[in-house]
PDB file of N, CA and C in Angstrom:
ATOM      1  N   MET A  30     -81.249 261.067 198.246  1.00  0.00           N
ATOM      2  CA  MET A  30     -81.844 261.129 197.102  1.00  0.00           C
ATOM      3  C   MET A  30     -83.191 262.063 197.192  1.00  0.00           C
ATOM      4  N   THR A  31     -83.527 262.827 196.160  1.00  0.00           N
ATOM      5  CA  THR A  31     -84.568 263.731 196.215  1.00  0.00           C
ATOM      6  C   THR A  31     -85.783 262.937 195.665  1.00  0.00           C
ATOM      7  N   ASP A  32     -86.884 263.173 196.832  1.00  0.00           N
ATOM      8  CA  ASP A  32     -88.176 262.512 196.507  1.00  0.00           C
ATOM      9  C   ASP A  32     -88.856 263.596 195.699  1.00  0.00           C
ATOM     10  N   ILE A  33     -89.055 263.221 194.248  1.00  0.00           N
ATOM     11  CA  ILE A  33     -89.618 264.043 193.177  1.00  0.00           C
ATOM     12  C   ILE A  33     -90.893 264.371 193.522  1.00  0.00           C
ATOM     13  N   ALA A  34     -91.642 263.499 194.028  1.00  0.00           N
ATOM     14  CA  ALA A  34     -93.353 263.847 194.241  1.00  0.00           C
ATOM     15  C   ALA A  34     -93.323 264.922 195.423  1.00  0.00           C
ATOM     16  N   ALA A  35     -92.504 264.676 196.379  1.00  0.00           N
ATOM     17  CA  ALA A  35     -92.574 265.640 197.469  1.00  0.00           C
ATOM     18  C   ALA A  35     -92.031 267.037 197.100  1.00  0.00           C
ATOM     19  N   ARG A  36     -91.045 267.088 196.121  1.00  0.00           N
ATOM     20  CA  ARG A  36     -90.588 268.195 195.626  1.00  0.00           C
ATOM     21  C   ARG A  36     -91.389 268.933 194.821  1.00  0.00           C
ATOM     22  N   ARG A  37     -92.177 268.183 193.922  1.00  0.00           N
ATOM     23  CA  ARG A  37     -93.185 268.695 193.061  1.00  0.00           C
ATOM     24  C   ARG A  37     -94.242 269.413 193.885  1.00  0.00           C
ATOM     25  N   THR A  38     -94.700 268.828 194.903  1.00  0.00           N
ATOM     26  CA  THR A  38     -95.738 269.349 195.832  1.00  0.00           C
ATOM     27  C   THR A  38     -95.386 270.594 196.418  1.00  0.00           C
ATOM     28  N   GLN A  39     -93.993 270.668 196.870  1.00  0.00           N
ATOM     29  CA  GLN A  39     -93.417 271.761 197.552  1.00  0.00           C
ATOM     30  C   GLN A  39     -93.497 272.906 196.724  1.00  0.00           C
ATOM     31  N   ILE A  40     -92.892 272.628 195.483  1.00  0.00           N
ATOM     32  CA  ILE A  40     -92.878 273.860 194.322  1.00  0.00           C
ATOM     33  C   ILE A  40     -94.309 274.254 194.071  1.00  0.00           C
ATOM     34  N   LYS A  41     -95.218 273.453 193.698  1.00  0.00           N
ATOM     35  CA  LYS A  41     -96.651 273.965 193.577  1.00  0.00           C
ATOM     36  C   LYS A  41     -97.196 274.716 194.739  1.00  0.00           C
ATOM     37  N   GLU A  42     -96.854 274.303 195.965  1.00  0.00           N
ATOM     38  CA  GLU A  42     -97.340 274.957 197.267  1.00  0.00           C
ATOM     39  C   GLU A  42     -96.841 276.429 197.217  1.00  0.00           C
ATOM     40  N   ARG A  43     -95.512 276.402 196.943  1.00  0.00           N
ATOM     41  CA  ARG A  43     -94.746 277.781 196.939  1.00  0.00           C
ATOM     42  C   ARG A  43     -95.408 278.637 195.848  1.00  0.00           C
ATOM     43  N   LYS A  44     -95.746 278.120 194.737  1.00  0.00           N
ATOM     44  CA  LYS A  44     -96.177 278.879 193.448  1.00  0.00           C
ATOM     45  C   LYS A  44     -97.655 279.355 193.902  1.00  0.00           C
ATOM     46  N   LEU A  45     -98.414 278.652 194.610  1.00  0.00           N
ATOM     47  CA  LEU A  45     -99.753 279.111 195.149  1.00  0.00           C
ATOM     48  C   LEU A  45     -99.684 280.093 196.175  1.00  0.00           C
ATOM     49  N   GLU A  46     -98.733 280.357 196.898  1.00  0.00           N
ATOM     50  CA  GLU A  46     -98.345 281.136 197.943  1.00  0.00           C
ATOM     51  C   GLU A  46     -97.963 282.517 197.144  1.00  0.00           C
ATOM     52  N   LEU A  47     -97.152 282.366 196.062  1.00  0.00           N
ATOM     53  CA  LEU A  47     -96.797 283.605 195.530  1.00  0.00           C
ATOM     54  C   LEU A  47     -97.930 284.210 194.575  1.00  0.00           C
ATOM     55  N   LEU A  48     -98.730 283.206 194.023  1.00  0.00           N
ATOM     56  CA  LEU A  48     -99.986 283.777 193.313  1.00  0.00           C
ATOM     57  C   LEU A  48    -100.839 284.637 194.251  1.00  0.00           C
ATOM     58  N   ALA A  49    -100.988 283.977 195.444  1.00  0.00           N
ATOM     59  CA  ALA A  49    -101.877 284.815 196.517  1.00  0.00           C
ATOM     60  C   ALA A  49    -101.267 286.091 196.833  1.00  0.00           C
ATOM     61  N   ARG A  50     -99.806 286.132 196.983  1.00  0.00           N
ATOM     62  CA  ARG A  50     -99.379 287.292 197.214  1.00  0.00           C
ATOM     63  C   ARG A  50     -99.488 288.459 196.044  1.00  0.00           C
ATOM     64  N   ILE A  51     -99.268 288.070 194.992  1.00  0.00           N
ATOM     65  CA  ILE A  51     -99.391 288.928 193.817  1.00  0.00           C
ATOM     66  C   ILE A  51    -100.964 289.471 193.793  1.00  0.00           C
ATOM     67  N   THR A  52    -101.924 288.543 194.015  1.00  0.00           N
ATOM     68  CA  THR A  52    -103.216 289.039 194.147  1.00  0.00           C
ATOM     69  C   THR A  52    -103.353 290.048 195.289  1.00  0.00           C
ATOM     70  N   HIS A  53    -102.872 289.874 196.235  1.00  0.00           N
ATOM     71  CA  HIS A  53    -103.045 290.700 197.409  1.00  0.00           C
ATOM     72  C   HIS A  53    -102.304 292.052 196.996  1.00  0.00           C
ATOM     73  N   VAL A  54    -101.119 292.067 196.435  1.00  0.00           N
ATOM     74  CA  VAL A  54    -100.520 293.264 195.941  1.00  0.00           C
ATOM     75  C   VAL A  54    -101.234 294.201 194.882  1.00  0.00           C
ATOM     76  N   ASP A  55    -101.787 293.383 194.023  1.00  0.00           N
ATOM     77  CA  ASP A  55    -102.641 294.021 192.980  1.00  0.00           C
ATOM     78  C   ASP A  55    -103.840 294.733 193.679  1.00  0.00           C
ATOM     79  N   GLN A  56    -104.482 294.143 194.611  1.00  0.00           N
ATOM     80  CA  GLN A  56    -105.568 294.758 195.421  1.00  0.00           C
ATOM     81  C   GLN A  56    -105.086 295.920 196.286  1.00  0.00           C
ATOM     82  N   GLU A  57    -104.125 295.805 196.662  1.00  0.00           N
ATOM     83  CA  GLU A  57    -103.448 296.972 197.715  1.00  0.00           C
ATOM     84  C   GLU A  57    -103.119 297.862 196.600  1.00  0.00           C
ATOM     85  N   LEU A  58    -102.732 297.881 195.385  1.00  0.00           N
ATOM     86  CA  LEU A  58    -102.362 298.900 194.424  1.00  0.00           C
ATOM     87  C   LEU A  58    -103.493 299.498 194.030  1.00  0.00           C
ATOM     88  N   ALA A  59    -104.613 298.628 193.800  1.00  0.00           N
ATOM     89  CA  ALA A  59    -105.887 299.294 193.257  1.00  0.00           C
ATOM     90  C   ALA A  59    -106.549 300.157 194.312  1.00  0.00           C
ATOM     91  N   ALA A  60    -106.362 299.827 195.557  1.00  0.00           N
ATOM     92  CA  ALA A  60    -107.077 300.496 196.718  1.00  0.00           C
ATOM     93  C   ALA A  60    -106.649 301.961 196.897  1.00  0.00           C
ATOM     94  N   HIS A  61    -105.251 302.112 196.469  1.00  0.00           N
ATOM     95  CA  HIS A  61    -104.700 303.274 196.914  1.00  0.00           C
ATOM     96  C   HIS A  61    -105.423 304.521 195.951  1.00  0.00           C
ATOM     97  N   GLY A  62    -105.338 305.747 196.588  1.00  0.00           N
ATOM     98  CA  GLY A  62    -105.920 306.977 195.727  1.00  0.00           C
ATOM     99  C   GLY A  62    -106.533 307.942 196.477  1.00  0.00           C
ATOM    100  N   SER A  63    -105.649 308.241 197.443  1.00  0.00           N
ATOM    101  CA  SER A  63    -106.034 309.423 198.435  1.00  0.00           C
ATOM    102  C   SER A  63    -105.817 310.803 197.562  1.00  0.00           C
ATOM    103  N   PRO A  64    -107.125 311.796 197.937  1.00  0.00           N
ATOM    104  CA  PRO A  64    -107.044 313.118 197.240  1.00  0.00           C
ATOM    105  C   PRO A  64    -105.958 313.984 197.833  1.00  0.00           C
ATOM    106  N   ASP A  65    -105.423 313.662 198.988  1.00  0.00           N
ATOM    107  CA  ASP A  65    -104.384 314.367 199.702  1.00  0.00           C
ATOM    108  C   ASP A  65    -102.962 314.366 199.079  1.00  0.00           C
ATOM    109  N   TRP A  66    -102.371 315.378 198.744  1.00  0.00           N
ATOM    110  CA  TRP A  66    -100.970 315.237 197.872  1.00  0.00           C
ATOM    111  C   TRP A  66     -99.920 314.403 198.982  1.00  0.00           C
ATOM    112  N   GLU A  67    -100.034 314.799 200.225  1.00  0.00           N
ATOM    113  CA  GLU A  67     -98.922 314.247 201.189  1.00  0.00           C
ATOM    114  C   GLU A  67     -99.193 312.679 201.305  1.00  0.00           C
ATOM    115  N   ASP A  68    -100.514 312.429 201.293  1.00  0.00           N
ATOM    116  CA  ASP A  68    -100.885 310.917 201.443  1.00  0.00           C
ATOM    117  C   ASP A  68    -100.489 310.250 200.133  1.00  0.00           C
ATOM    118  N   ASN A  69    -100.882 311.054 199.091  1.00  0.00           N
ATOM    119  CA  ASN A  69    -100.342 310.474 197.801  1.00  0.00           C
ATOM    120  C   ASN A  69     -98.879 310.185 197.527  1.00  0.00           C
ATOM    121  N   ALA A  70     -98.115 311.125 198.089  1.00  0.00           N
ATOM    122  CA  ALA A  70     -96.570 310.632 198.154  1.00  0.00           C
ATOM    123  C   ALA A  70     -96.184 309.675 198.906  1.00  0.00           C
ATOM    124  N   ILE A  71     -96.795 309.385 200.140  1.00  0.00           N
ATOM    125  CA  ILE A  71     -96.587 308.343 200.873  1.00  0.00           C
ATOM    126  C   ILE A  71     -97.022 306.982 200.252  1.00  0.00           C
ATOM    127  N   GLU A  72     -98.286 307.159 199.683  1.00  0.00           N
ATOM    128  CA  GLU A  72     -98.789 306.041 198.919  1.00  0.00           C
ATOM    129  C   GLU A  72     -97.889 305.578 197.731  1.00  0.00           C
ATOM    130  N   HIS A  73     -97.354 306.528 196.962  1.00  0.00           N
ATOM    131  CA  HIS A  73     -96.619 306.167 195.887  1.00  0.00           C
ATOM    132  C   HIS A  73     -95.374 305.584 196.316  1.00  0.00           C
ATOM    133  N   GLU A  74     -94.768 305.893 197.376  1.00  0.00           N
ATOM    134  CA  GLU A  74     -93.581 304.966 197.958  1.00  0.00           C
ATOM    135  C   GLU A  74     -93.976 303.792 198.368  1.00  0.00           C
ATOM    136  N   GLU A  75     -95.201 303.498 198.854  1.00  0.00           N
ATOM    137  CA  GLU A  75     -95.681 302.167 199.290  1.00  0.00           C
ATOM    138  C   GLU A  75     -95.941 301.377 198.011  1.00  0.00           C
ATOM    139  N   ASP A  76     -96.491 302.224 197.048  1.00  0.00           N
ATOM    140  CA  ASP A  76     -96.831 301.196 195.772  1.00  0.00           C
ATOM    141  C   ASP A  76     -95.575 300.773 195.156  1.00  0.00           C
ATOM    142  N   GLU A  77     -94.547 301.620 195.070  1.00  0.00           N
ATOM    143  CA  GLU A  77     -93.138 301.225 194.509  1.00  0.00           C
ATOM    144  C   GLU A  77     -92.775 299.785 195.173  1.00  0.00           C
ATOM    145  N   THR A  78     -92.875 299.911 196.631  1.00  0.00           N
ATOM    146  CA  THR A  78     -92.552 298.675 197.304  1.00  0.00           C
ATOM    147  C   THR A  78     -93.392 297.727 197.046  1.00  0.00           C
ATOM    148  N   LEU A  79     -94.631 297.783 196.831  1.00  0.00           N
ATOM    149  CA  LEU A  79     -95.600 296.633 196.657  1.00  0.00           C
ATOM    150  C   LEU A  79     -95.309 296.121 195.137  1.00  0.00           C
ATOM    151  N   GLU A  80     -94.925 297.082 194.197  1.00  0.00           N
ATOM    152  CA  GLU A  80     -94.716 296.657 192.864  1.00  0.00           C
ATOM    153  C   GLU A  80     -93.466 295.900 192.799  1.00  0.00           C
ATOM    154  N   ALA A  81     -92.492 296.158 193.701  1.00  0.00           N
ATOM    155  CA  ALA A  81     -91.231 295.281 193.575  1.00  0.00           C
ATOM    156  C   ALA A  81     -91.414 293.880 194.235  1.00  0.00           C
ATOM    157  N   LEU A  82     -92.302 293.844 195.156  1.00  0.00           N
ATOM    158  CA  LEU A  82     -92.548 292.472 195.927  1.00  0.00           C
ATOM    159  C   LEU A  82     -93.328 291.753 194.869  1.00  0.00           C
ATOM    160  N   GLY A  83     -94.160 292.294 194.070  1.00  0.00           N
ATOM    161  CA  GLY A  83     -95.011 291.747 193.154  1.00  0.00           C
ATOM    162  C   GLY A  83     -93.854 291.157 192.017  1.00  0.00           C
ATOM    163  N   ASN A  84     -93.000 291.900 191.542  1.00  0.00           N
ATOM    164  CA  ASN A  84     -92.111 291.516 190.434  1.00  0.00           C
ATOM    165  C   ASN A  84     -91.290 290.526 190.984  1.00  0.00           C
ATOM    166  N   ALA A  85     -90.884 290.494 192.099  1.00  0.00           N
ATOM    167  CA  ALA A  85     -89.989 289.454 192.790  1.00  0.00           C
ATOM    168  C   ALA A  85     -90.651 288.061 192.768  1.00  0.00           C
ATOM    169  N   ALA A  86     -91.953 288.219 193.165  1.00  0.00           N
ATOM    170  CA  ALA A  86     -92.744 286.948 193.176  1.00  0.00           C
ATOM    171  C   ALA A  86     -93.200 286.341 191.755  1.00  0.00           C
ATOM    172  N   GLN A  87     -93.282 287.391 190.864  1.00  0.00           N
ATOM    173  CA  GLN A  87     -93.379 286.866 189.471  1.00  0.00           C
ATOM    174  C   GLN A  87     -92.128 286.187 188.821  1.00  0.00           C
ATOM    175  N   LYS A  88     -91.080 286.748 189.256  1.00  0.00           N
ATOM    176  CA  LYS A  88     -89.775 286.073 188.781  1.00  0.00           C
ATOM    177  C   LYS A  88     -89.453 284.606 189.411  1.00  0.00           C
ATOM    178  N   GLU A  89     -89.871 284.525 190.724  1.00  0.00           N
ATOM    179  CA  GLU A  89     -89.793 283.490 191.305  1.00  0.00           C
ATOM    180  C   GLU A  89     -90.705 282.333 190.824  1.00  0.00           C
ATOM    181  N   ILE A  90     -91.990 282.788 190.364  1.00  0.00           N
ATOM    182  CA  ILE A  90     -92.945 281.993 189.800  1.00  0.00           C
ATOM    183  C   ILE A  90     -92.406 281.415 188.337  1.00  0.00           C
ATOM    184  N   LEU A  91     -91.726 282.191 187.528  1.00  0.00           N
ATOM    185  CA  LEU A  91     -91.147 281.697 186.410  1.00  0.00           C
ATOM    186  C   LEU A  91     -89.905 280.636 186.749  1.00  0.00           C
ATOM    187  N   MET A  92     -89.221 280.847 187.772  1.00  0.00           N
ATOM    188  CA  MET A  92     -88.225 279.747 188.044  1.00  0.00           C
ATOM    189  C   MET A  92     -88.909 278.504 188.633  1.00  0.00           C
ATOM    190  N   LEU A  93     -90.179 278.517 189.446  1.00  0.00           N
ATOM    191  CA  LEU A  93     -90.961 277.567 189.698  1.00  0.00           C
ATOM    192  C   LEU A  93     -91.346 276.612 188.720  1.00  0.00           C
ATOM    193  N   ASP A  94     -91.879 277.669 187.734  1.00  0.00           N
ATOM    194  CA  ASP A  94     -92.405 276.757 186.529  1.00  0.00           C
ATOM    195  C   ASP A  94     -91.352 276.136 185.728  1.00  0.00           C
ATOM    196  N   ALA A  95     -90.304 276.536 185.655  1.00  0.00           N
ATOM    197  CA  ALA A  95     -89.115 275.954 184.739  1.00  0.00           C
ATOM    198  C   ALA A  95     -88.520 274.724 185.515  1.00  0.00           C
ATOM    199  N   ALA A  96     -88.701 274.800 186.907  1.00  0.00           N
ATOM    200  CA  ALA A  96     -88.405 273.641 187.733  1.00  0.00           C
ATOM    201  C   ALA A  96     -89.386 272.529 187.658  1.00  0.00           C
ATOM    202  N   LEU A  97     -90.615 272.807 187.556  1.00  0.00           N
ATOM    203  CA  LEU A  97     -91.732 271.723 187.179  1.00  0.00           C
ATOM    204  C   LEU A  97     -91.439 271.160 185.889  1.00  0.00           C
ATOM    205  N   THR A  98     -91.119 272.007 184.823  1.00  0.00           N
ATOM    206  CA  THR A  98     -90.774 271.684 183.671  1.00  0.00           C
ATOM    207  C   THR A  98     -89.543 270.671 183.602  1.00  0.00           C
ATOM    208  N   ARG A  99     -88.545 270.855 184.355  1.00  0.00           N
ATOM    209  CA  ARG A  99     -87.539 269.900 184.507  1.00  0.00           C
ATOM    210  C   ARG A  99     -87.951 268.663 185.138  1.00  0.00           C
ATOM    211  N   ILE A 100     -88.829 268.798 186.208  1.00  0.00           N
ATOM    212  CA  ILE A 100     -89.144 267.603 187.038  1.00  0.00           C
ATOM    213  C   ILE A 100     -89.962 266.690 185.840  1.00  0.00           C
ATOM    214  N   ASP A 101     -90.872 267.275 184.963  1.00  0.00           N
ATOM    215  CA  ASP A 101     -91.677 266.529 183.928  1.00  0.00           C
ATOM    216  C   ASP A 101     -90.753 265.784 182.815  1.00  0.00           C
ATOM    217  N   ALA A 102     -89.652 266.619 182.628  1.00  0.00           N
ATOM    218  CA  ALA A 102     -88.732 266.110 181.695  1.00  0.00           C
ATOM    219  C   ALA A 102     -87.628 265.107 182.312  1.00  0.00           C
ATOM    220  N   GLY A 103     -87.781 264.836 183.621  1.00  0.00           N
ATOM    221  CA  GLY A 103     -86.810 263.870 184.199  1.00  0.00           C
ATOM    222  C   GLY A 103     -85.322 264.636 184.369  1.00  0.00           C
ATOM    223  N   GLU A 104     -85.295 265.794 184.316  1.00  0.00           N
ATOM    224  CA  GLU A 104     -83.971 266.559 184.458  1.00  0.00           C
ATOM    225  C   GLU A 104     -83.838 267.241 185.660  1.00  0.00           C
ATOM    226  N   TYR A 105     -84.805 267.246 186.664  1.00  0.00           N
ATOM    227  CA  TYR A 105     -84.846 268.005 187.796  1.00  0.00           C
ATOM    228  C   TYR A 105     -83.689 267.613 188.768  1.00  0.00           C
ATOM    229  N   GLY A 106     -82.979 268.349 189.479  1.00  0.00           N
ATOM    230  CA  GLY A 106     -81.911 268.003 190.327  1.00  0.00           C
ATOM    231  C   GLY A 106     -80.558 267.933 189.687  1.00  0.00           C
ATOM    232  N   PHE A 107     -80.488 268.175 188.400  1.00  0.00           N
ATOM    233  CA  PHE A 107     -79.253 268.280 187.586  1.00  0.00           C
ATOM    234  C   PHE A 107     -78.970 269.634 187.091  1.00  0.00           C
ATOM    235  N   CYS A 108     -77.796 270.046 187.028  1.00  0.00           N
ATOM    236  CA  CYS A 108     -77.340 271.277 186.774  1.00  0.00           C
ATOM    237  C   CYS A 108     -77.575 271.567 185.350  1.00  0.00           C
ATOM    238  N   VAL A 109     -78.275 272.540 184.979  1.00  0.00           N
ATOM    239  CA  VAL A 109     -78.527 272.945 183.474  1.00  0.00           C
ATOM    240  C   VAL A 109     -77.270 273.318 182.581  1.00  0.00           C
ATOM    241  N   THR A 110     -76.236 273.756 183.445  1.00  0.00           N
ATOM    242  CA  THR A 110     -74.889 274.261 182.836  1.00  0.00           C
ATOM    243  C   THR A 110     -73.894 273.220 182.461  1.00  0.00           C
ATOM    244  N   CYS A 111     -73.745 272.277 183.712  1.00  0.00           N
ATOM    245  CA  CYS A 111     -72.551 271.310 183.635  1.00  0.00           C
ATOM    246  C   CYS A 111     -73.290 269.865 183.698  1.00  0.00           C
ATOM    247  N   GLY A 112     -74.437 269.699 184.063  1.00  0.00           N
ATOM    248  CA  GLY A 112     -75.073 268.379 184.280  1.00  0.00           C
ATOM    249  C   GLY A 112     -74.774 267.520 185.278  1.00  0.00           C
ATOM    250  N   THR A 113     -73.987 268.094 186.287  1.00  0.00           N
ATOM    251  CA  THR A 113     -73.839 267.326 187.677  1.00  0.00           C
ATOM    252  C   THR A 113     -75.166 267.380 188.447  1.00  0.00           C
ATOM    253  N   ALA A 114     -75.278 266.447 189.370  1.00  0.00           N
ATOM    254  CA  ALA A 114     -76.261 266.529 190.407  1.00  0.00           C
ATOM    255  C   ALA A 114     -76.141 267.532 191.285  1.00  0.00           C
ATOM    256  N   ILE A 115     -77.246 268.418 191.449  1.00  0.00           N
ATOM    257  CA  ILE A 115     -77.415 269.445 192.489  1.00  0.00           C
ATOM    258  C   ILE A 115     -77.433 268.791 194.060  1.00  0.00           C
ATOM    259  N   SER A 116     -76.873 269.073 194.910  1.00  0.00           N
ATOM    260  CA  SER A 116     -76.810 268.659 196.253  1.00  0.00           C
ATOM    261  C   SER A 116     -78.259 268.785 196.693  1.00  0.00           C
ATOM    262  N   GLU A 117     -78.511 267.819 197.618  1.00  0.00           N
ATOM    263  CA  GLU A 117     -79.657 267.720 198.305  1.00  0.00           C
ATOM    264  C   GLU A 117     -79.807 268.985 199.243  1.00  0.00           C
ATOM    265  N   GLU A 118     -78.833 269.469 199.846  1.00  0.00           N
ATOM    266  CA  GLU A 118     -78.730 270.628 200.676  1.00  0.00           C
ATOM    267  C   GLU A 118     -79.223 271.901 199.960  1.00  0.00           C
ATOM    268  N   ARG A 119     -78.699 271.985 198.670  1.00  0.00           N
ATOM    269  CA  ARG A 119     -78.947 273.081 197.838  1.00  0.00           C
ATOM    270  C   ARG A 119     -80.310 273.192 197.328  1.00  0.00           C
ATOM    271  N   LEU A 120     -80.853 271.868 197.068  1.00  0.00           N
ATOM    272  CA  LEU A 120     -82.330 271.866 196.658  1.00  0.00           C
ATOM    273  C   LEU A 120     -83.288 272.044 197.834  1.00  0.00           C
ATOM    274  N   ASN A 121     -82.946 271.776 199.003  1.00  0.00           N
ATOM    275  CA  ASN A 121     -83.624 272.031 200.125  1.00  0.00           C
ATOM    276  C   ASN A 121     -83.890 273.533 200.276  1.00  0.00           C
ATOM    277  N   LEU A 122     -82.708 274.224 200.121  1.00  0.00           N
ATOM    278  CA  LEU A 122     -82.607 275.854 200.382  1.00  0.00           C
ATOM    279  C   LEU A 122     -83.247 276.313 199.178  1.00  0.00           C
ATOM    280  N   LEU A 123     -83.022 275.958 197.979  1.00  0.00           N
ATOM    281  CA  LEU A 123     -83.496 276.683 196.700  1.00  0.00           C
ATOM    282  C   LEU A 123     -84.083 275.480 195.749  1.00  0.00           C
ATOM    283  N   PRO A 124     -85.357 275.104 196.115  1.00  0.00           N
ATOM    284  CA  PRO A 124     -85.955 273.939 195.302  1.00  0.00           C
ATOM    285  C   PRO A 124     -86.065 274.437 193.706  1.00  0.00           C
ATOM    286  N   ALA A 125     -86.177 275.505 193.344  1.00  0.00           N
ATOM    287  CA  ALA A 125     -86.288 275.829 191.982  1.00  0.00           C
ATOM    288  C   ALA A 125     -84.886 276.135 191.120  1.00  0.00           C
ATOM    289  N   THR A 126     -83.738 275.894 191.971  1.00  0.00           N
ATOM    290  CA  THR A 126     -82.493 276.438 191.352  1.00  0.00           C
ATOM    291  C   THR A 126     -82.206 275.230 190.217  1.00  0.00           C
ATOM    292  N   PRO A 127     -81.781 275.951 189.016  1.00  0.00           N
ATOM    293  CA  PRO A 127     -81.396 275.217 187.765  1.00  0.00           C
ATOM    294  C   PRO A 127     -79.798 274.846 187.881  1.00  0.00           C
ATOM    295  N   PHE A 128     -79.090 275.426 188.979  1.00  0.00           N
ATOM    296  CA  PHE A 128     -77.640 275.313 188.990  1.00  0.00           C
ATOM    297  C   PHE A 128     -77.250 274.672 190.137  1.00  0.00           C
ATOM    298  N   CYS A 129     -76.028 273.946 189.796  1.00  0.00           N
ATOM    299  CA  CYS A 129     -75.241 273.409 191.071  1.00  0.00           C
ATOM    300  C   CYS A 129     -74.628 274.625 191.761  1.00  0.00           C
ATOM    301  N   ARG A 130     -73.838 274.341 192.859  1.00  0.00           N
ATOM    302  CA  ARG A 130     -73.210 275.566 193.533  1.00  0.00           C
ATOM    303  C   ARG A 130     -72.180 276.008 192.612  1.00  0.00           C
ATOM    304  N   ASN A 131     -71.358 275.417 192.145  1.00  0.00           N
ATOM    305  CA  ASN A 131     -70.260 275.864 191.354  1.00  0.00           C
ATOM    306  C   ASN A 131     -70.694 276.661 190.031  1.00  0.00           C
ATOM    307  N   CYS A 132     -71.667 276.300 189.445  1.00  0.00           N
ATOM    308  CA  CYS A 132     -72.067 277.012 188.337  1.00  0.00           C
ATOM    309  C   CYS A 132     -72.897 278.296 188.558  1.00  0.00           C
ATOM    310  N   ALA A 133     -73.485 278.296 189.895  1.00  0.00           N
ATOM    311  CA  ALA A 133     -74.300 279.397 190.407  1.00  0.00           C
ATOM    312  C   ALA A 133     -73.338 280.550 190.595  1.00  0.00           C
ATOM    313  N   GLN A 134     -72.017 280.297 190.954  1.00  0.00           N
ATOM    314  CA  GLN A 134     -71.252 281.372 191.509  1.00  0.00           C
ATOM    315  C   GLN A 134     -70.609 282.353 190.228  1.00  0.00           C
TER     316      GLN A 134
END
């Protein structure tokens, strides 16, 4: 049985981690700007990697927010597609998942 209060705390902590990561990525992106064209090329590649990390974090935050909404609605832990209970093992691995194993495939 899922401890909803503990799961809510886990999700909120993960969200804070991701927000800190996004802040760090934004700071790194703002700090780049070498006048040397070779350095600029390398920084551009690094910027693309940083942007991808930031985008992934933003997508995960959306999933975490949706999970918090399901917790508030009393719907957390149930598949949004078929309505069956999501296994404890799956929720431990993917706390924000809205799908049971079958519907996720």
